[in-house]
PDB file of C-alpha atoms in Angstrom:
ATOM      1  CA  MET A1247     -31.946 -20.967  11.728  1.00 71.00           C
ATOM      2  CA  LYS A1248     -33.548 -19.116   8.805  1.00 77.00           C
ATOM      3  CA  LYS A1249     -33.200 -15.788  10.596  1.00 80.00           C
ATOM      4  CA  ARG A1250     -29.553 -16.589  11.324  1.00 82.00           C
ATOM      5  CA  LYS A1251     -28.884 -17.251   7.632  1.00 85.00           C
ATOM      6  CA  GLN A1252     -30.588 -13.989   6.688  1.00 89.00           C
ATOM      7  CA  LEU A1253     -28.403 -12.110   9.149  1.00 90.00           C
ATOM      8  CA  GLU A1254     -25.317 -13.744   7.659  1.00 92.00           C
ATOM      9  CA  TYR A1255     -26.362 -12.823   4.109  1.00 93.00           C
ATOM     10  CA  MET A1256     -27.004  -9.240   5.211  1.00 95.00           C
ATOM     11  CA  PHE A1257     -23.669  -9.131   7.017  1.00 96.00           C
ATOM     12  CA  TYR A1258     -21.653 -10.274   3.995  1.00 96.00           C
ATOM     13  CA  ALA A1259     -23.641  -7.996   1.701  1.00 96.00           C
ATOM     14  CA  SER A1260     -22.774  -5.101   4.002  1.00 97.00           C
ATOM     15  CA  LEU A1261     -19.077  -6.029   3.872  1.00 96.00           C
ATOM     16  CA  ILE A1262     -19.193  -5.877   0.080  1.00 96.00           C
ATOM     17  CA  VAL A1263     -21.021  -2.529   0.030  1.00 96.00           C
ATOM     18  CA  ILE A1264     -18.687  -0.956   2.606  1.00 97.00           C
ATOM     19  CA  SER A1265     -15.634  -2.214   0.717  1.00 97.00           C
ATOM     20  CA  PHE A1266     -16.928  -0.864  -2.583  1.00 95.00           C
ATOM     21  CA  LEU A1267     -17.652   2.580  -1.102  1.00 95.00           C
ATOM     22  CA  PHE A1268     -14.305   2.649   0.706  1.00 96.00           C
ATOM     23  CA  LEU A1269     -12.291   1.677  -2.373  1.00 94.00           C
ATOM     24  CA  LEU A1270     -13.940   3.884  -5.002  1.00 89.00           C
ATOM     25  CA  PHE A1271     -16.040   6.647  -3.462  1.00 88.00           C
ATOM     26  CA  PRO A1272     -13.178   8.848  -2.094  1.00 89.00           C
ATOM     27  CA  THR A1273     -11.226   9.112  -5.372  1.00 90.00           C
ATOM     28  CA  GLY A1274     -13.726   8.427  -8.149  1.00 84.00           C
ATOM     29  CA  LEU A1275     -14.184   5.748 -10.775  1.00 86.00           C
ATOM     30  CA  GLU A1276     -11.266   6.455 -13.107  1.00 91.00           C
ATOM     31  CA  TYR A1277      -8.144   4.357 -13.540  1.00 94.00           C
ATOM     32  CA  VAL A1278      -4.754   5.970 -12.842  1.00 95.00           C
ATOM     33  CA  ILE A1279      -1.640   5.606 -14.998  1.00 95.00           C
ATOM     34  CA  PHE A1280       1.841   5.712 -13.433  1.00 92.00           C
ATOM     35  CA  ASP A1281       5.293   5.715 -15.022  1.00 87.00           C
ATOM     36  CA  ASP A1282       5.527   1.920 -14.650  1.00 88.00           C
ATOM     37  CA  SER A1283       2.121   1.417 -16.248  1.00 92.00           C
ATOM     38  CA  GLU A1284       3.439   1.916 -19.777  1.00 90.00           C
ATOM     39  CA  THR A1285       5.945  -0.907 -19.254  1.00 89.00           C
ATOM     40  CA  TYR A1286       3.162  -3.328 -18.330  1.00 92.00           C
ATOM     41  CA  ILE A1287       0.890  -2.117 -21.125  1.00 91.00           C
ATOM     42  CA  LYS A1288       3.583  -2.448 -23.816  1.00 87.00           C
ATOM     43  CA  PHE A1289       5.400  -5.422 -22.275  1.00 84.00           C
ATOM     44  CA  LEU A1290       4.590  -7.887 -25.085  1.00 74.00           C
ATOM     45  CA  GLN A1291       5.840  -5.410 -27.678  1.00 75.00           C
ATOM     46  CA  MET A1292       9.148  -4.702 -25.916  1.00 71.00           C
ATOM     47  CA  ARG A1293      12.421  -6.591 -25.923  1.00 65.00           C
ATOM     48  CA  ASN A1294      14.908  -7.129 -23.113  1.00 65.00           C
ATOM     49  CA  VAL A1295      12.554  -6.009 -20.372  1.00 69.00           C
ATOM     50  CA  GLU A1296      14.268  -6.806 -17.081  1.00 71.00           C
ATOM     51  CA  GLY A1297      12.652  -7.055 -13.665  1.00 71.00           C
ATOM     52  CA  VAL A1298       9.075  -7.193 -14.964  1.00 85.00           C
ATOM     53  CA  MET A1299       7.120 -10.306 -14.066  1.00 90.00           C
ATOM     54  CA  PRO A1300       4.777 -11.641 -16.775  1.00 91.00           C
ATOM     55  CA  ILE A1301       1.380 -12.153 -15.122  1.00 95.00           C
ATOM     56  CA  TYR A1302       0.233  -8.536 -14.926  1.00 96.00           C
ATOM     57  CA  PRO A1303       1.137  -7.686 -18.559  1.00 94.00           C
ATOM     58  CA  ILE A1304      -0.690 -10.852 -19.666  1.00 94.00           C
ATOM     59  CA  PHE A1305      -3.672  -9.834 -17.516  1.00 96.00           C
ATOM     60  CA  LEU A1306      -3.732  -6.462 -19.299  1.00 96.00           C
ATOM     61  CA  PHE A1307      -3.292  -8.090 -22.712  1.00 94.00           C
ATOM     62  CA  PHE A1308      -6.297 -10.410 -22.334  1.00 96.00           C
ATOM     63  CA  ASN A1309      -8.449  -7.549 -21.098  1.00 97.00           C
ATOM     64  CA  LYS A1310      -7.435  -5.596 -24.175  1.00 96.00           C
ATOM     65  CA  LEU A1311      -8.451  -8.506 -26.405  1.00 96.00           C
ATOM     66  CA  ILE A1312     -11.828  -8.851 -24.698  1.00 96.00           C
ATOM     67  CA  PHE A1313     -12.847  -5.225 -24.110  1.00 96.00           C
ATOM     68  CA  GLY A1314     -10.935  -3.391 -26.825  1.00 94.00           C
ATOM     69  CA  LYS A1315      -8.322  -0.658 -26.707  1.00 92.00           C
ATOM     70  CA  ASP A1316     -10.721   2.090 -25.585  1.00 93.00           C
ATOM     71  CA  PHE A1317     -12.295   0.330 -22.595  1.00 95.00           C
ATOM     72  CA  TYR A1318      -9.934  -2.336 -21.323  1.00 96.00           C
ATOM     73  CA  LEU A1319      -8.184  -0.240 -18.662  1.00 96.00           C
ATOM     74  CA  GLN A1320     -11.543   0.696 -17.167  1.00 96.00           C
ATOM     75  CA  ALA A1321     -12.361  -3.028 -17.132  1.00 97.00           C
ATOM     76  CA  VAL A1322      -9.030  -3.765 -15.433  1.00 97.00           C
ATOM     77  CA  MET A1323      -9.847  -1.266 -12.691  1.00 96.00           C
ATOM     78  CA  ALA A1324     -13.293  -2.822 -12.199  1.00 96.00           C
ATOM     79  CA  GLU A1325     -11.811  -6.325 -12.037  1.00 97.00           C
ATOM     80  CA  GLN A1326      -9.131  -5.246  -9.564  1.00 97.00           C
ATOM     81  CA  THR A1327     -11.822  -3.715  -7.366  1.00 97.00           C
ATOM     82  CA  LEU A1328     -13.941  -6.862  -7.512  1.00 97.00           C
ATOM     83  CA  ILE A1329     -10.952  -9.101  -6.737  1.00 98.00           C
ATOM     84  CA  ALA A1330     -10.003  -6.890  -3.785  1.00 97.00           C
ATOM     85  CA  ILE A1331     -13.518  -7.018  -2.360  1.00 97.00           C
ATOM     86  CA  LEU A1332     -13.737 -10.799  -2.754  1.00 97.00           C
ATOM     87  CA  CYS A1333     -10.301 -11.458  -1.235  1.00 98.00           C
ATOM     88  CA  VAL A1334     -10.837  -9.161   1.742  1.00 98.00           C
ATOM     89  CA  THR A1335     -14.310 -10.615   2.344  1.00 97.00           C
ATOM     90  CA  CYS A1336     -12.847 -14.128   2.204  1.00 97.00           C
ATOM     91  CA  PHE A1337     -10.219 -13.104   4.762  1.00 98.00           C
ATOM     92  CA  ILE A1338     -12.828 -11.590   7.102  1.00 97.00           C
ATOM     93  CA  SER A1339     -14.968 -14.729   6.784  1.00 96.00           C
ATOM     94  CA  LYS A1340     -12.028 -16.947   7.726  1.00 96.00           C
ATOM     95  CA  MET A1341     -11.176 -14.825  10.764  1.00 96.00           C
ATOM     96  CA  LYS A1342     -14.821 -14.680  11.838  1.00 96.00           C
ATOM     97  CA  ARG A1343     -15.289 -18.434  11.746  1.00 95.00           C
ATOM     98  CA  HIS A1344     -11.986 -19.351  13.363  1.00 94.00           C
ATOM     99  CA  PHE A1345     -12.025 -16.805  16.179  1.00 95.00           C
ATOM    100  CA  GLN A1346     -15.822 -16.564  16.554  1.00 94.00           C
ATOM    101  CA  LEU A1347     -15.696 -12.808  16.000  1.00 95.00           C
ATOM    102  CA  ARG A1348     -18.748 -10.677  16.600  1.00 95.00           C
ATOM    103  CA  TYR A1349     -20.119  -8.494  13.836  1.00 95.00           C
ATOM    104  CA  ARG A1350     -18.673  -5.255  15.209  1.00 95.00           C
ATOM    105  CA  GLU A1351     -15.257  -6.897  15.489  1.00 97.00           C
ATOM    106  CA  CYS A1352     -15.521  -8.012  11.867  1.00 97.00           C
ATOM    107  CA  TYR A1353     -16.350  -4.479  10.732  1.00 97.00           C
ATOM    108  CA  LEU A1354     -13.306  -3.158  12.582  1.00 97.00           C
ATOM    109  CA  LEU A1355     -11.135  -5.844  10.988  1.00 97.00           C
ATOM    110  CA  LEU A1356     -12.598  -4.934   7.593  1.00 97.00           C
ATOM    111  CA  LEU A1357     -11.580  -1.296   7.959  1.00 96.00           C
ATOM    112  CA  LEU A1358      -8.086  -2.301   9.060  1.00 97.00           C
ATOM    113  CA  SER A1359      -7.831  -4.680   6.084  1.00 97.00           C
ATOM    114  CA  LEU A1360      -8.801  -1.936   3.630  1.00 97.00           C
ATOM    115  CA  ILE A1361      -6.241   0.596   4.901  1.00 96.00           C
ATOM    116  CA  PRO A1362      -3.355  -0.831   2.787  1.00 96.00           C
ATOM    117  CA  PHE A1363      -5.337   0.080  -0.343  1.00 97.00           C
ATOM    118  CA  THR A1364      -4.981   3.787   0.552  1.00 96.00           C
ATOM    119  CA  THR A1365      -1.208   3.999  -0.005  1.00 94.00           C
ATOM    120  CA  ASP A1366      -1.662   6.333  -3.013  1.00 92.00           C
ATOM    121  CA  TYR A1367      -4.466   8.384  -1.474  1.00 92.00           C
ATOM    122  CA  PRO A1368      -5.561  11.121  -2.227  1.00 89.00           C
ATOM    123  CA  LEU A1369      -4.464  10.547  -5.833  1.00 89.00           C
ATOM    124  CA  SER A1370      -6.111   7.141  -6.031  1.00 93.00           C
ATOM    125  CA  MET A1371      -6.896   3.895  -4.291  1.00 95.00           C
ATOM    126  CA  VAL A1372      -4.614   0.995  -5.190  1.00 96.00           C
ATOM    127  CA  VAL A1373      -7.385  -0.788  -7.112  1.00 96.00           C
ATOM    128  CA  GLN A1374      -7.478   2.136  -9.550  1.00 96.00           C
ATOM    129  CA  ASP A1375      -3.763   1.890 -10.323  1.00 96.00           C
ATOM    130  CA  ILE A1376      -2.607   0.168 -13.509  1.00 96.00           C
ATOM    131  CA  VAL A1377       0.351  -1.446 -11.740  1.00 96.00           C
ATOM    132  CA  THR A1378       0.990  -4.827 -10.108  1.00 96.00           C
ATOM    133  CA  GLU A1379      -0.108  -3.540  -6.696  1.00 95.00           C
ATOM    134  CA  GLY A1380      -3.635  -3.355  -8.111  1.00 94.00           C
ATOM    135  CA  LEU A1381      -3.754  -7.156  -7.956  1.00 96.00           C
ATOM    136  CA  SER A1382      -1.035  -8.138  -5.486  1.00 96.00           C
ATOM    137  CA  TYR A1383      -2.472  -6.267  -2.492  1.00 96.00           C
ATOM    138  CA  ALA A1384      -5.757  -8.138  -2.842  1.00 97.00           C
ATOM    139  CA  LEU A1385      -4.271 -11.550  -3.603  1.00 97.00           C
ATOM    140  CA  PHE A1386      -2.046 -11.314  -0.542  1.00 97.00           C
ATOM    141  CA  TYR A1387      -5.164 -11.704   1.602  1.00 98.00           C
ATOM    142  CA  LEU A1388      -5.979 -14.906  -0.251  1.00 97.00           C
ATOM    143  CA  PHE A1389      -2.435 -16.103   0.429  1.00 97.00           C
ATOM    144  CA  VAL A1390      -2.972 -15.448   4.145  1.00 97.00           C
ATOM    145  CA  VAL A1391      -6.215 -17.456   4.099  1.00 97.00           C
ATOM    146  CA  LEU A1392      -4.520 -20.426   2.390  1.00 97.00           C
ATOM    147  CA  LEU A1393      -1.532 -20.270   4.732  1.00 97.00           C
ATOM    148  CA  LEU A1394      -3.660 -20.105   7.876  1.00 96.00           C
ATOM    149  CA  ASP A1395      -5.757 -23.036   6.662  1.00 95.00           C
ATOM    150  CA  ALA A1396      -2.589 -25.077   6.166  1.00 95.00           C
ATOM    151  CA  VAL A1397      -1.189 -24.170   9.583  1.00 94.00           C
ATOM    152  CA  TRP A1398      -4.408 -24.530  11.551  1.00 93.00           C
ATOM    153  CA  GLU A1399      -5.227 -27.888   9.964  1.00 92.00           C
ATOM    154  CA  ARG A1400      -1.558 -28.978   9.861  1.00 91.00           C
ATOM    155  CA  SER A1401      -2.090 -30.081   6.285  1.00 92.00           C
ATOM    156  CA  PHE A1402       0.801 -30.742   3.916  1.00 92.00           C
ATOM    157  CA  VAL A1403      -1.631 -30.781   0.987  1.00 94.00           C
ATOM    158  CA  LYS A1404      -2.809 -27.278   1.824  1.00 95.00           C
ATOM    159  CA  LEU A1405       0.782 -26.189   2.322  1.00 95.00           C
ATOM    160  CA  LEU A1406       1.512 -27.399  -1.207  1.00 96.00           C
ATOM    161  CA  GLU A1407      -1.498 -25.437  -2.476  1.00 96.00           C
ATOM    162  CA  THR A1408      -0.140 -22.362  -0.682  1.00 97.00           C
ATOM    163  CA  VAL A1409       3.298 -22.825  -2.257  1.00 97.00           C
ATOM    164  CA  CYS A1410       1.702 -23.138  -5.713  1.00 97.00           C
ATOM    165  CA  PHE A1411      -0.245 -19.952  -5.127  1.00 98.00           C
ATOM    166  CA  THR A1412       2.976 -18.266  -3.992  1.00 97.00           C
ATOM    167  CA  PHE A1413       4.493 -19.115  -7.385  1.00 97.00           C
ATOM    168  CA  VAL A1414       1.619 -17.215  -8.990  1.00 96.00           C
ATOM    169  CA  LEU A1415       2.219 -14.216  -6.707  1.00 97.00           C
ATOM    170  CA  ALA A1416       5.948 -14.288  -7.441  1.00 96.00           C
ATOM    171  CA  LEU A1417       5.190 -14.206 -11.182  1.00 96.00           C
ATOM    172  CA  LEU A1418       2.957 -11.212 -10.521  1.00 96.00           C
ATOM    173  CA  ARG A1419       5.393  -9.216  -8.397  1.00 94.00           C
ATOM    174  CA  SER A1420       9.007 -10.246  -7.797  1.00 92.00           C
ATOM    175  CA  GLN A1421       9.114  -8.815  -4.261  1.00 93.00           C
ATOM    176  CA  LEU A1422       6.563 -11.425  -3.213  1.00 95.00           C
ATOM    177  CA  GLN A1423       9.178 -14.158  -3.580  1.00 95.00           C
ATOM    178  CA  ILE A1424       9.833 -13.534   0.108  1.00 96.00           C
ATOM    179  CA  LEU A1425       6.592 -15.395   0.789  1.00 97.00           C
ATOM    180  CA  PHE A1426       8.423 -18.645  -0.008  1.00 97.00           C
ATOM    181  CA  ALA A1427      10.315 -18.090   3.249  1.00 96.00           C
ATOM    182  CA  VAL A1428       6.980 -17.685   5.039  1.00 96.00           C
ATOM    183  CA  CYS A1429       5.809 -20.970   3.518  1.00 96.00           C
ATOM    184  CA  GLY A1430       9.047 -22.593   4.673  1.00 95.00           C
ATOM    185  CA  ALA A1431       8.490 -21.381   8.220  1.00 95.00           C
ATOM    186  CA  ALA A1432       4.907 -22.652   8.126  1.00 94.00           C
ATOM    187  CA  ALA A1433       6.079 -26.054   6.840  1.00 93.00           C
ATOM    188  CA  ALA A1434       8.660 -26.271   9.640  1.00 93.00           C
ATOM    189  CA  TYR A1435       5.956 -25.512  12.188  1.00 91.00           C
ATOM    190  CA  VAL A1436       3.549 -28.121  10.781  1.00 90.00           C
ATOM    191  CA  ILE A1437       6.289 -30.778  10.735  1.00 89.00           C
ATOM    192  CA  TRP A1438       7.306 -29.909  14.283  1.00 88.00           C
ATOM    193  CA  VAL A1439       3.778 -30.080  15.639  1.00 85.00           C
ATOM    194  CA  LYS A1440       2.878 -33.274  13.762  1.00 81.00           C
ATOM    195  CA  PHE A1441       5.920 -35.151  14.975  1.00 80.00           C
ATOM    196  CA  SER A1442       6.022 -33.784  18.507  1.00 76.00           C
ATOM    197  CA  THR A1443       2.411 -34.403  19.559  1.00 61.00           C
ATOM    198  CA  GLY A1444       2.226 -34.715  23.321  1.00 57.00           C
ATOM    199  CA  ASN A1445       5.694 -33.266  23.731  1.00 55.00           C
ATOM    200  CA  LYS A1446       5.864 -30.145  25.861  1.00 51.00           C
ATOM    201  CA  TRP A1447       7.777 -28.373  23.096  1.00 50.00           C
ATOM    202  CA  SER A1448       4.777 -28.717  20.767  1.00 50.00           C
ATOM    203  CA  TYR A1449       2.836 -26.373  23.031  1.00 50.00           C
ATOM    204  CA  VAL A1450       5.674 -23.863  22.836  1.00 49.00           C
ATOM    205  CA  GLY A1451       5.520 -24.115  19.050  1.00 52.00           C
ATOM    206  CA  LYS A1452       1.771 -23.578  19.003  1.00 50.00           C
ATOM    207  CA  ALA A1453       2.101 -20.524  21.210  1.00 47.00           C
ATOM    208  CA  ALA A1454       4.875 -19.115  18.994  1.00 50.00           C
ATOM    209  CA  ALA A1455       2.808 -19.691  15.844  1.00 48.00           C
ATOM    210  CA  GLY A1456      -0.210 -18.027  17.420  1.00 46.00           C
ATOM    211  CA  PHE A1457       1.903 -15.016  18.376  1.00 41.00           C
TER     212      PHE A1457
END
């Protein structure tokens, strides 16, 4: 048992190290400013800003208060990297436990999970970007974990938690409002399965959800 726990600790430590090297080693340790970045940075000083959700500008503002004008963007990049590593590791852990994945399968899933963070490569990794994607890409994995928990356990409480988290994502990035539809589909599935237990159609629903 003790050896098993040591192996698990080493495994999760290796996931964190691999993620860190993957996210920062290829493009360096500097944050990257885009055209949209100035809007988020100066959001609280601007008037009539349309289409910009408030969470990311507030995230930048509090970092500026804590770390100061000269260092806060570097801190933002570090925090985005840490959040990405934690969210992806949480996702891998959930998949490993539910599907009884072997270590090599988990490492493959890790690499596949990190690929979305390369959309701006070779200029940068997403975690280096001072834009909403720096947080939203990572938090999407946490959304998936919450949603799968709700579906697998057929829990309305966990569905409500997922919907609440979706509100946070929608306030981070407006395009993520589409996830409310995903939550609706998950709720329909949970209701169907709960109230059709033993019915042959429930097995069809389970198969469809698994697919």
